[in-house]
Amino acid sequence: MLITGAVLAVLGIVLTAGALWTIRSDYTTVTPRGESMEPTYVPGHRVFIEKTGGEKTRKGDVVLFSVPDRYNGEAVMQRVIGLGGDHVVFDGTRLTVNGAPLKEPYLKGTEVDGGHGPYDVKVPAGRMFLLGDNRANANDSRYFSGEKVGTVPVTAVRGRALDDATMPTVLGLGAIVGVVLALAGAVCTLVGLLTRGRRATTPPPFTGYAGAGYPAPGVPPPFRRP
């Protein structure tokens, strides 16, 4: 019991600590306050963010970023439409990236632009062209055309939104399992200590008084002449 308890306790502590450390170092959550990313993310709903740098950013990702000269330096979420070298064009009707029409099932309604008007952007190296999913209510790269055609440096990325919360949920369950294992180990250790102490204080069984002239158990008494 002592060995089992020690193994379970150590395993539980390691599992709990590892899961909690991974959650804290690799993930965070944000709550959108604006409507720029509707209907994908609505105000007040918690969004899980994987902490990652801009070097891992892909087109189509929704990234959390912050730049000192926009949005009062606060972190905001927008979708990556183009990366360094991409040619993003809206001709007033359709949005294309490198000449190919962009499929956008995430848009609010069917509004591709929201009344802004045509634009033609060649994304500089190391930067991103970002748009909100609610184009009619998104203050995105379209409105900063004077600053490197509205693009944002990839170094501004603080993380990307997760499509689902599977991994954080699994890690949370791992932490719970670790706590259960640690408690089970503590119980096993306590039971083992109590059992060991009880054995140490139990007197040896009675074996007769063979040393005082009495026979040992199972040995017939010697014949004595009356």
Tab-separated table of N, CA and C in Angstrom, residues 54-198:
chain	number	residue	atom	x	y	z
A	54	GLY	N	3.713	35.101	-34.790
A	54	GLY	CA	3.252	35.351	-36.141
A	54	GLY	C	3.900	34.467	-37.184
A	55	GLU	N	5.040	33.848	-36.849
A	55	GLU	CA	5.712	33.000	-37.835
A	55	GLU	C	4.900	31.754	-38.176
A	56	LYS	N	3.948	31.398	-37.312
A	56	LYS	CA	3.104	30.229	-37.564
A	56	LYS	C	1.739	30.616	-38.137
A	57	THR	N	1.554	31.892	-38.423
A	57	THR	CA	0.256	32.357	-38.920
A	57	THR	C	0.002	31.876	-40.345
A	58	ARG	N	-1.240	31.460	-40.592
A	58	ARG	CA	-1.653	31.019	-41.924
A	58	ARG	C	-2.832	31.863	-42.396
A	59	LYS	N	-2.992	31.945	-43.712
A	59	LYS	CA	-4.147	32.659	-44.243
A	59	LYS	C	-5.428	31.959	-43.806
A	60	GLY	N	-6.391	32.746	-43.376
A	60	GLY	CA	-7.639	32.208	-42.859
A	60	GLY	C	-7.688	32.148	-41.350
A	61	ASP	N	-6.530	32.237	-40.680
A	61	ASP	CA	-6.512	32.236	-39.215
A	61	ASP	C	-7.141	33.523	-38.677
A	62	VAL	N	-7.787	33.398	-37.532
A	62	VAL	CA	-8.217	34.575	-36.783
A	62	VAL	C	-7.169	34.796	-35.702
A	63	VAL	N	-6.473	35.923	-35.789
A	63	VAL	CA	-5.362	36.173	-34.875
A	63	VAL	C	-5.723	37.247	-33.859
A	64	LEU	N	-5.099	37.127	-32.697
A	64	LEU	CA	-5.160	38.160	-31.668
A	64	LEU	C	-3.865	38.952	-31.773
A	65	PHE	N	-3.970	40.253	-31.981
A	65	PHE	CA	-2.762	41.056	-32.168
A	65	PHE	C	-2.955	42.422	-31.521
A	66	SER	N	-1.852	43.110	-31.360
A	66	SER	CA	-1.912	44.478	-30.838
A	66	SER	C	-0.773	45.280	-31.449
A	67	VAL	N	-1.079	46.517	-31.817
A	67	VAL	CA	-0.074	47.450	-32.329
A	67	VAL	C	-0.245	48.762	-31.568
A	68	PRO	N	0.847	49.427	-31.249
A	68	PRO	CA	0.750	50.615	-30.392
A	68	PRO	C	-0.095	51.736	-30.957
A	69	ASP	N	-0.115	51.900	-32.299
A	69	ASP	CA	-0.773	53.056	-32.897
A	69	ASP	C	-2.180	52.770	-33.394
A	70	ARG	N	-2.764	51.625	-33.016
A	70	ARG	CA	-4.133	51.316	-33.419
A	70	ARG	C	-4.911	50.779	-32.225
A	71	TYR	N	-6.158	51.125	-32.177
A	71	TYR	CA	-7.087	50.601	-31.167
A	71	TYR	C	-6.593	50.863	-29.752
A	72	ASN	N	-5.903	51.995	-29.569
A	72	ASN	CA	-5.365	52.389	-28.264
A	72	ASN	C	-4.428	51.327	-27.688
A	73	GLY	N	-3.788	50.558	-28.566
A	73	GLY	CA	-2.847	49.539	-28.122
A	73	GLY	C	-3.490	48.274	-27.593
A	74	GLU	N	-4.826	48.205	-27.616
A	74	GLU	CA	-5.507	47.028	-27.098
A	74	GLU	C	-5.433	45.878	-28.097
A	75	ALA	N	-5.499	44.660	-27.591
A	75	ALA	CA	-5.478	43.476	-28.444
A	75	ALA	C	-6.848	43.287	-29.091
A	76	VAL	N	-6.847	43.013	-30.384
A	76	VAL	CA	-8.093	42.797	-31.125
A	76	VAL	C	-7.953	41.527	-31.965
A	77	MET	N	-9.092	41.004	-32.418
A	77	MET	CA	-9.108	39.822	-33.260
A	77	MET	C	-9.554	40.192	-34.666
A	78	GLN	N	-8.826	39.728	-35.663
A	78	GLN	CA	-9.209	39.894	-37.063
A	78	GLN	C	-8.705	38.683	-37.846
A	79	ARG	N	-9.258	38.515	-39.053
A	79	ARG	CA	-8.909	37.348	-39.863
A	79	ARG	C	-7.816	37.697	-40.879
A	80	VAL	N	-6.866	36.784	-41.022
A	80	VAL	CA	-5.762	36.973	-41.961
A	80	VAL	C	-6.252	36.662	-43.374
A	81	ILE	N	-6.207	37.672	-44.239
A	81	ILE	CA	-6.613	37.505	-45.635
A	81	ILE	C	-5.403	37.315	-46.542
A	82	GLY	N	-4.329	38.047	-46.267
A	82	GLY	CA	-3.125	37.931	-47.070
A	82	GLY	C	-1.876	38.046	-46.225
A	83	LEU	N	-0.819	37.339	-46.649
A	83	LEU	CA	0.489	37.407	-46.000
A	83	LEU	C	1.495	38.023	-46.972
A	84	GLY	N	2.734	38.176	-46.513
A	84	GLY	CA	3.760	38.817	-47.323
A	84	GLY	C	3.857	38.254	-48.734
A	85	GLY	N	3.765	39.121	-49.715
A	85	GLY	CA	3.838	38.719	-51.110
A	85	GLY	C	2.494	38.508	-51.775
A	86	ASP	N	1.411	38.403	-51.000
A	86	ASP	CA	0.079	38.187	-51.577
A	86	ASP	C	-0.464	39.483	-52.188
A	87	HIS	N	-1.283	39.306	-53.209
A	87	HIS	CA	-1.932	40.430	-53.878
A	87	HIS	C	-3.434	40.344	-53.593
A	88	VAL	N	-3.931	41.255	-52.766
A	88	VAL	CA	-5.326	41.266	-52.336
A	88	VAL	C	-6.054	42.373	-53.088
A	89	VAL	N	-7.128	42.008	-53.788
A	89	VAL	CA	-7.858	42.979	-54.604
A	89	VAL	C	-9.357	42.823	-54.362
A	90	PHE	N	-10.019	43.957	-54.112
A	90	PHE	CA	-11.480	43.996	-54.116
A	90	PHE	C	-11.890	44.974	-55.212
A	91	ASP	N	-12.612	44.466	-56.205
A	91	ASP	CA	-12.951	45.290	-57.370
A	91	ASP	C	-14.332	45.930	-57.260
A	92	GLY	N	-14.906	45.868	-56.094
A	92	GLY	CA	-16.240	46.406	-55.899
A	92	GLY	C	-17.306	45.329	-55.888
A	93	THR	N	-16.932	44.134	-56.334
A	93	THR	CA	-17.887	43.024	-56.383
A	93	THR	C	-17.370	41.784	-55.670
A	94	ARG	N	-16.123	41.439	-55.954
A	94	ARG	CA	-15.573	40.232	-55.369
A	94	ARG	C	-14.174	40.486	-54.827
A	95	LEU	N	-13.773	39.643	-53.864
A	95	LEU	CA	-12.458	39.742	-53.247
A	95	LEU	C	-11.594	38.603	-53.777
A	96	THR	N	-10.404	38.945	-54.275
A	96	THR	CA	-9.495	37.925	-54.787
A	96	THR	C	-8.147	38.031	-54.085
A	97	VAL	N	-7.476	36.885	-53.960
A	97	VAL	CA	-6.118	36.839	-53.426
A	97	VAL	C	-5.255	36.136	-54.460
A	98	ASN	N	-4.294	36.855	-55.002
A	98	ASN	CA	-3.431	36.339	-56.066
A	98	ASN	C	-4.247	35.900	-57.282
A	99	GLY	N	-5.313	36.629	-57.552
A	99	GLY	CA	-6.139	36.395	-58.723
A	99	GLY	C	-7.239	35.372	-58.547
A	100	ALA	N	-7.263	34.668	-57.413
A	100	ALA	CA	-8.277	33.635	-57.180
A	100	ALA	C	-9.363	34.181	-56.253
A	101	PRO	N	-10.632	34.001	-56.620
A	101	PRO	CA	-11.717	34.455	-55.735
A	101	PRO	C	-11.615	33.787	-54.364
A	102	LEU	N	-11.812	34.564	-53.326
A	102	LEU	CA	-11.699	34.051	-51.958
A	102	LEU	C	-13.056	33.572	-51.469
A	103	LYS	N	-13.131	32.311	-51.072
A	103	LYS	CA	-14.358	31.770	-50.493
A	103	LYS	C	-14.407	32.136	-49.019
A	104	GLU	N	-15.499	32.771	-48.611
A	104	GLU	CA	-15.603	33.262	-47.240
A	104	GLU	C	-16.931	32.845	-46.608
A	105	PRO	N	-17.061	31.592	-46.190
A	105	PRO	CA	-18.305	31.142	-45.568
A	105	PRO	C	-18.551	31.737	-44.188
A	106	TYR	N	-17.543	32.389	-43.617
A	106	TYR	CA	-17.635	32.944	-42.272
A	106	TYR	C	-18.243	34.347	-42.251
A	107	LEU	N	-18.484	34.964	-43.411
A	107	LEU	CA	-18.982	36.336	-43.453
A	107	LEU	C	-20.363	36.469	-42.821
A	108	LYS	N	-20.614	37.649	-42.268
A	108	LYS	CA	-21.954	37.954	-41.783
A	108	LYS	C	-22.809	38.346	-42.981
A	109	GLY	N	-23.832	37.552	-43.246
A	109	GLY	CA	-24.641	37.754	-44.432
A	109	GLY	C	-23.818	37.437	-45.677
A	110	THR	N	-24.013	38.221	-46.709
A	110	THR	CA	-23.251	38.044	-47.946
A	110	THR	C	-22.432	39.280	-48.272
A	111	GLU	N	-22.250	40.157	-47.301
A	111	GLU	CA	-21.568	41.426	-47.520
A	111	GLU	C	-20.060	41.221	-47.533
A	112	VAL	N	-19.449	41.395	-48.709
A	112	VAL	CA	-18.016	41.180	-48.858
A	112	VAL	C	-17.212	42.395	-48.422
A	113	ASP	N	-17.785	43.584	-48.558
A	113	ASP	CA	-17.014	44.790	-48.280
A	113	ASP	C	-17.667	45.724	-47.269
A	114	GLY	N	-18.963	45.809	-47.227
A	114	GLY	CA	-19.619	46.681	-46.255
A	114	GLY	C	-19.590	48.142	-46.617
A	115	GLY	N	-19.449	48.466	-47.910
A	115	GLY	CA	-19.528	49.857	-48.332
A	115	GLY	C	-18.225	50.608	-48.359
A	116	HIS	N	-17.097	49.968	-48.115
A	116	HIS	CA	-15.815	50.682	-48.109
A	116	HIS	C	-15.397	51.102	-49.509
A	117	GLY	N	-15.492	50.186	-50.465
A	117	GLY	CA	-15.088	50.510	-51.826
A	117	GLY	C	-13.878	49.694	-52.267
A	118	PRO	N	-13.504	49.760	-53.533
A	118	PRO	CA	-12.406	48.953	-54.079
A	118	PRO	C	-11.060	49.259	-53.414
A	119	TYR	N	-10.204	48.247	-53.381
A	119	TYR	CA	-8.831	48.428	-52.923
A	119	TYR	C	-7.949	47.389	-53.603
A	120	ASP	N	-6.692	47.717	-53.717
A	120	ASP	CA	-5.709	46.858	-54.382
A	120	ASP	C	-4.434	46.905	-53.541
A	121	VAL	N	-4.102	45.800	-52.899
A	121	VAL	CA	-3.023	45.787	-51.914
A	121	VAL	C	-2.018	44.687	-52.245
A	122	LYS	N	-0.758	45.055	-52.314
A	122	LYS	CA	0.341	44.085	-52.377
A	122	LYS	C	0.958	44.027	-50.980
A	123	VAL	N	0.767	42.896	-50.298
A	123	VAL	CA	1.173	42.798	-48.890
A	123	VAL	C	2.701	42.755	-48.797
A	124	PRO	N	3.311	43.680	-48.052
A	124	PRO	CA	4.765	43.659	-47.896
A	124	PRO	C	5.233	42.428	-47.131
A	125	ALA	N	6.487	42.071	-47.304
A	125	ALA	CA	7.060	40.922	-46.604
A	125	ALA	C	7.000	41.143	-45.094
A	126	GLY	N	6.672	40.085	-44.377
A	126	GLY	CA	6.639	40.152	-42.918
A	126	GLY	C	5.418	40.851	-42.352
A	127	ARG	N	4.375	41.051	-43.196
A	127	ARG	CA	3.179	41.743	-42.733
A	127	ARG	C	1.929	40.964	-43.143
A	128	MET	N	0.767	41.383	-42.604
A	128	MET	CA	-0.502	40.703	-42.856
A	128	MET	C	-1.564	41.721	-43.226
A	129	PHE	N	-2.449	41.325	-44.130
A	129	PHE	CA	-3.633	42.122	-44.439
A	129	PHE	C	-4.804	41.457	-43.728
A	130	LEU	N	-5.500	42.207	-42.860
A	130	LEU	CA	-6.513	41.658	-41.962
A	130	LEU	C	-7.875	42.281	-42.212
A	131	LEU	N	-8.917	41.460	-42.129
A	131	LEU	CA	-10.293	41.936	-42.253
A	131	LEU	C	-11.146	41.299	-41.163
A	132	GLY	N	-12.208	42.004	-40.792
A	132	GLY	CA	-13.185	41.435	-39.879
A	132	GLY	C	-14.207	40.609	-40.640
A	133	ASP	N	-14.890	39.701	-39.952
A	133	ASP	CA	-15.922	38.892	-40.615
A	133	ASP	C	-17.202	39.683	-40.841
A	134	ASN	N	-17.414	40.704	-40.031
A	134	ASN	CA	-18.569	41.588	-40.200
A	134	ASN	C	-18.080	42.837	-40.931
A	135	ARG	N	-17.989	42.766	-42.254
A	135	ARG	CA	-17.328	43.808	-43.035
A	135	ARG	C	-17.993	45.169	-42.907
A	136	ALA	N	-19.285	45.194	-42.613
A	136	ALA	CA	-19.977	46.470	-42.492
A	136	ALA	C	-19.694	47.147	-41.155
A	137	ASN	N	-19.039	46.424	-40.218
A	137	ASN	CA	-18.797	46.988	-38.891
A	137	ASN	C	-17.431	46.546	-38.371
A	138	ALA	N	-16.412	46.707	-39.211
A	138	ALA	CA	-15.071	46.280	-38.837
A	138	ALA	C	-14.061	47.357	-39.237
A	139	ASN	N	-13.327	47.841	-38.255
A	139	ASN	CA	-12.288	48.847	-38.503
A	139	ASN	C	-10.966	48.097	-38.716
A	140	ASP	N	-10.781	47.573	-39.916
A	140	ASP	CA	-9.667	46.666	-40.186
A	140	ASP	C	-8.648	47.306	-41.131
A	141	SER	N	-7.878	46.459	-41.834
A	141	SER	CA	-6.787	46.972	-42.686
A	141	SER	C	-7.262	47.921	-43.771
A	142	ARG	N	-8.522	47.852	-44.167
A	142	ARG	CA	-9.037	48.734	-45.216
A	142	ARG	C	-8.964	50.202	-44.819
A	143	TYR	N	-9.006	50.474	-43.512
A	143	TYR	CA	-9.107	51.855	-43.036
A	143	TYR	C	-7.760	52.420	-42.580
A	144	PHE	N	-6.663	51.719	-42.882
A	144	PHE	CA	-5.334	52.229	-42.546
A	144	PHE	C	-4.442	52.188	-43.788
A	145	SER	N	-5.003	52.581	-44.908
A	145	SER	CA	-4.299	52.446	-46.183
A	145	SER	C	-3.034	53.286	-46.261
A	146	GLY	N	-2.929	54.350	-45.464
A	146	GLY	CA	-1.749	55.194	-45.521
A	146	GLY	C	-0.547	54.584	-44.839
A	147	GLU	N	-0.728	53.510	-44.069
A	147	GLU	CA	0.376	52.909	-43.324
A	147	GLU	C	0.677	51.519	-43.881
A	148	LYS	N	1.597	51.476	-44.853
A	148	LYS	CA	1.957	50.218	-45.509
A	148	LYS	C	0.704	49.474	-45.934
A	149	VAL	N	-0.143	50.182	-46.652
A	149	VAL	CA	-1.418	49.705	-47.188
A	149	VAL	C	-2.251	48.963	-46.151
A	150	GLY	N	-2.213	49.451	-44.929
A	150	GLY	CA	-3.089	48.924	-43.888
A	150	GLY	C	-2.652	47.632	-43.257
A	151	THR	N	-1.502	47.113	-43.637
A	151	THR	CA	-1.071	45.816	-43.116
A	151	THR	C	-0.499	45.933	-41.713
A	152	VAL	N	-0.362	44.777	-41.071
A	152	VAL	CA	0.120	44.689	-39.690
A	152	VAL	C	1.328	43.756	-39.665
A	153	PRO	N	2.380	44.071	-38.923
A	153	PRO	CA	3.538	43.173	-38.864
A	153	PRO	C	3.184	41.852	-38.178
A	154	VAL	N	3.754	40.763	-38.667
A	154	VAL	CA	3.463	39.458	-38.062
A	154	VAL	C	3.963	39.390	-36.620
A	155	THR	N	4.920	40.256	-36.286
A	155	THR	CA	5.438	40.267	-34.913
A	155	THR	C	4.407	40.781	-33.917
A	156	ALA	N	3.309	41.384	-34.420
A	156	ALA	CA	2.264	41.889	-33.522
A	156	ALA	C	1.335	40.784	-33.029
A	157	VAL	N	1.440	39.597	-33.627
A	157	VAL	CA	0.532	38.498	-33.267
A	157	VAL	C	0.847	37.979	-31.869
A	158	ARG	N	-0.197	37.836	-31.062
A	158	ARG	CA	-0.068	37.284	-29.717
A	158	ARG	C	-0.680	35.896	-29.604
A	159	GLY	N	-1.453	35.503	-30.591
A	159	GLY	CA	-2.056	34.177	-30.577
A	159	GLY	C	-3.086	34.061	-31.679
A	160	ARG	N	-3.663	32.873	-31.805
A	160	ARG	CA	-4.705	32.664	-32.802
A	160	ARG	C	-5.873	31.947	-32.159
A	161	ALA	N	-7.060	32.280	-32.633
A	161	ALA	CA	-8.278	31.699	-32.067
A	161	ALA	C	-8.383	30.234	-32.465
A	162	LEU	N	-8.837	29.413	-31.519
A	162	LEU	CA	-9.036	27.993	-31.780
A	162	LEU	C	-10.428	27.756	-32.349
A	163	ASP	N	-10.500	26.834	-33.294
A	163	ASP	CA	-11.809	26.491	-33.848
A	163	ASP	C	-12.692	25.813	-32.812
A	164	ASP	N	-12.083	25.087	-31.892
A	164	ASP	CA	-12.826	24.459	-30.800
A	164	ASP	C	-11.916	24.412	-29.578
A	165	ALA	N	-12.483	24.017	-28.461
A	165	ALA	CA	-11.742	24.000	-27.199
A	165	ALA	C	-11.314	22.590	-26.813
A	166	THR	N	-11.073	21.731	-27.818
A	166	THR	CA	-10.749	20.338	-27.516
A	166	THR	C	-9.487	20.208	-26.680
A	167	MET	N	-8.396	20.835	-27.122
A	167	MET	CA	-7.137	20.673	-26.410
A	167	MET	C	-7.175	21.266	-25.002
A	168	PRO	N	-7.647	22.511	-24.806
A	168	PRO	CA	-7.740	23.001	-23.430
A	168	PRO	C	-8.635	22.135	-22.546
A	169	THR	N	-9.715	21.578	-23.143
A	169	THR	CA	-10.600	20.712	-22.369
A	169	THR	C	-9.886	19.439	-21.958
A	170	VAL	N	-9.139	18.844	-22.889
A	170	VAL	CA	-8.382	17.630	-22.567
A	170	VAL	C	-7.361	17.907	-21.468
A	171	LEU	N	-6.684	19.035	-21.567
A	171	LEU	CA	-5.708	19.388	-20.525
A	171	LEU	C	-6.380	19.611	-19.174
A	172	GLY	N	-7.563	20.242	-19.200
A	172	GLY	CA	-8.300	20.434	-17.955
A	172	GLY	C	-8.702	19.111	-17.329
A	173	LEU	N	-9.167	18.173	-18.156
A	173	LEU	CA	-9.512	16.845	-17.651
A	173	LEU	C	-8.277	16.128	-17.120
A	174	GLY	N	-7.142	16.330	-17.788
A	174	GLY	CA	-5.906	15.726	-17.296
A	174	GLY	C	-5.535	16.241	-15.913
A	175	ALA	N	-5.736	17.545	-15.699
A	175	ALA	CA	-5.455	18.106	-14.376
A	175	ALA	C	-6.376	17.508	-13.317
A	176	ILE	N	-7.661	17.313	-13.670
A	176	ILE	CA	-8.604	16.721	-12.718
A	176	ILE	C	-8.217	15.279	-12.390
A	177	VAL	N	-7.854	14.513	-13.441
A	177	VAL	CA	-7.421	13.125	-13.220
A	177	VAL	C	-6.182	13.091	-12.333
A	178	GLY	N	-5.271	14.035	-12.553
A	178	GLY	CA	-4.077	14.099	-11.719
A	178	GLY	C	-4.404	14.345	-10.259
A	179	VAL	N	-5.354	15.232	-10.003
A	179	VAL	CA	-5.770	15.488	-8.616
A	179	VAL	C	-6.367	14.230	-7.988
A	180	VAL	N	-7.199	13.519	-8.748
A	180	VAL	CA	-7.812	12.283	-8.238
A	180	VAL	C	-6.742	11.252	-7.918
A	181	LEU	N	-5.760	11.109	-8.806
A	181	LEU	CA	-4.686	10.147	-8.557
A	181	LEU	C	-3.876	10.534	-7.317
A	182	ALA	N	-3.604	11.824	-7.162
A	182	ALA	CA	-2.855	12.274	-5.993
A	182	ALA	C	-3.625	11.988	-4.702
A	183	LEU	N	-4.932	12.230	-4.711
A	183	LEU	CA	-5.740	11.934	-3.531
A	183	LEU	C	-5.780	10.438	-3.252
A	184	ALA	N	-5.912	9.636	-4.317
A	184	ALA	CA	-5.912	8.185	-4.130
A	184	ALA	C	-4.580	7.725	-3.559
A	185	GLY	N	-3.493	8.317	-4.045
A	185	GLY	CA	-2.188	7.974	-3.496
A	185	GLY	C	-2.068	8.339	-2.026
A	186	ALA	N	-2.612	9.484	-1.640
A	186	ALA	CA	-2.568	9.891	-0.232
A	186	ALA	C	-3.361	8.923	0.638
A	187	VAL	N	-4.529	8.487	0.144
A	187	VAL	CA	-5.342	7.534	0.905
A	187	VAL	C	-4.608	6.208	1.071
A	188	CYS	N	-4.022	5.704	-0.034
A	188	CYS	CA	-3.277	4.444	0.036
A	188	CYS	C	-2.108	4.545	1.009
A	189	THR	N	-1.409	5.665	0.986
A	189	THR	CA	-0.283	5.854	1.905
A	189	THR	C	-0.747	5.868	3.355
A	190	LEU	N	-1.849	6.548	3.630
A	190	LEU	CA	-2.379	6.606	4.984
A	190	LEU	C	-2.798	5.221	5.475
A	191	VAL	N	-3.493	4.483	4.604
A	191	VAL	CA	-3.906	3.126	4.990
A	191	VAL	C	-2.693	2.254	5.232
A	192	GLY	N	-1.670	2.385	4.381
A	192	GLY	CA	-0.461	1.595	4.569
A	192	GLY	C	0.238	1.905	5.872
A	193	LEU	N	0.303	3.170	6.253
A	193	LEU	CA	0.936	3.544	7.518
A	193	LEU	C	0.154	3.026	8.714
A	194	LEU	N	-1.179	3.139	8.652
A	194	LEU	CA	-1.998	2.640	9.754
A	194	LEU	C	-1.867	1.128	9.898
A	195	THR	N	-1.873	0.407	8.783
A	195	THR	CA	-1.735	-1.047	8.836
A	195	THR	C	-0.378	-1.449	9.380
A	196	ARG	N	0.643	-0.746	8.966
A	196	ARG	CA	1.992	-1.051	9.448
A	196	ARG	C	2.115	-0.798	10.938
A	197	GLY	N	1.533	0.302	11.414
A	197	GLY	CA	1.579	0.603	12.844
A	197	GLY	C	0.808	-0.412	13.674
A	198	ARG	N	-0.330	-0.884	13.144
A	198	ARG	CA	-1.127	-1.871	13.856
A	198	ARG	C	-0.376	-3.187	13.986
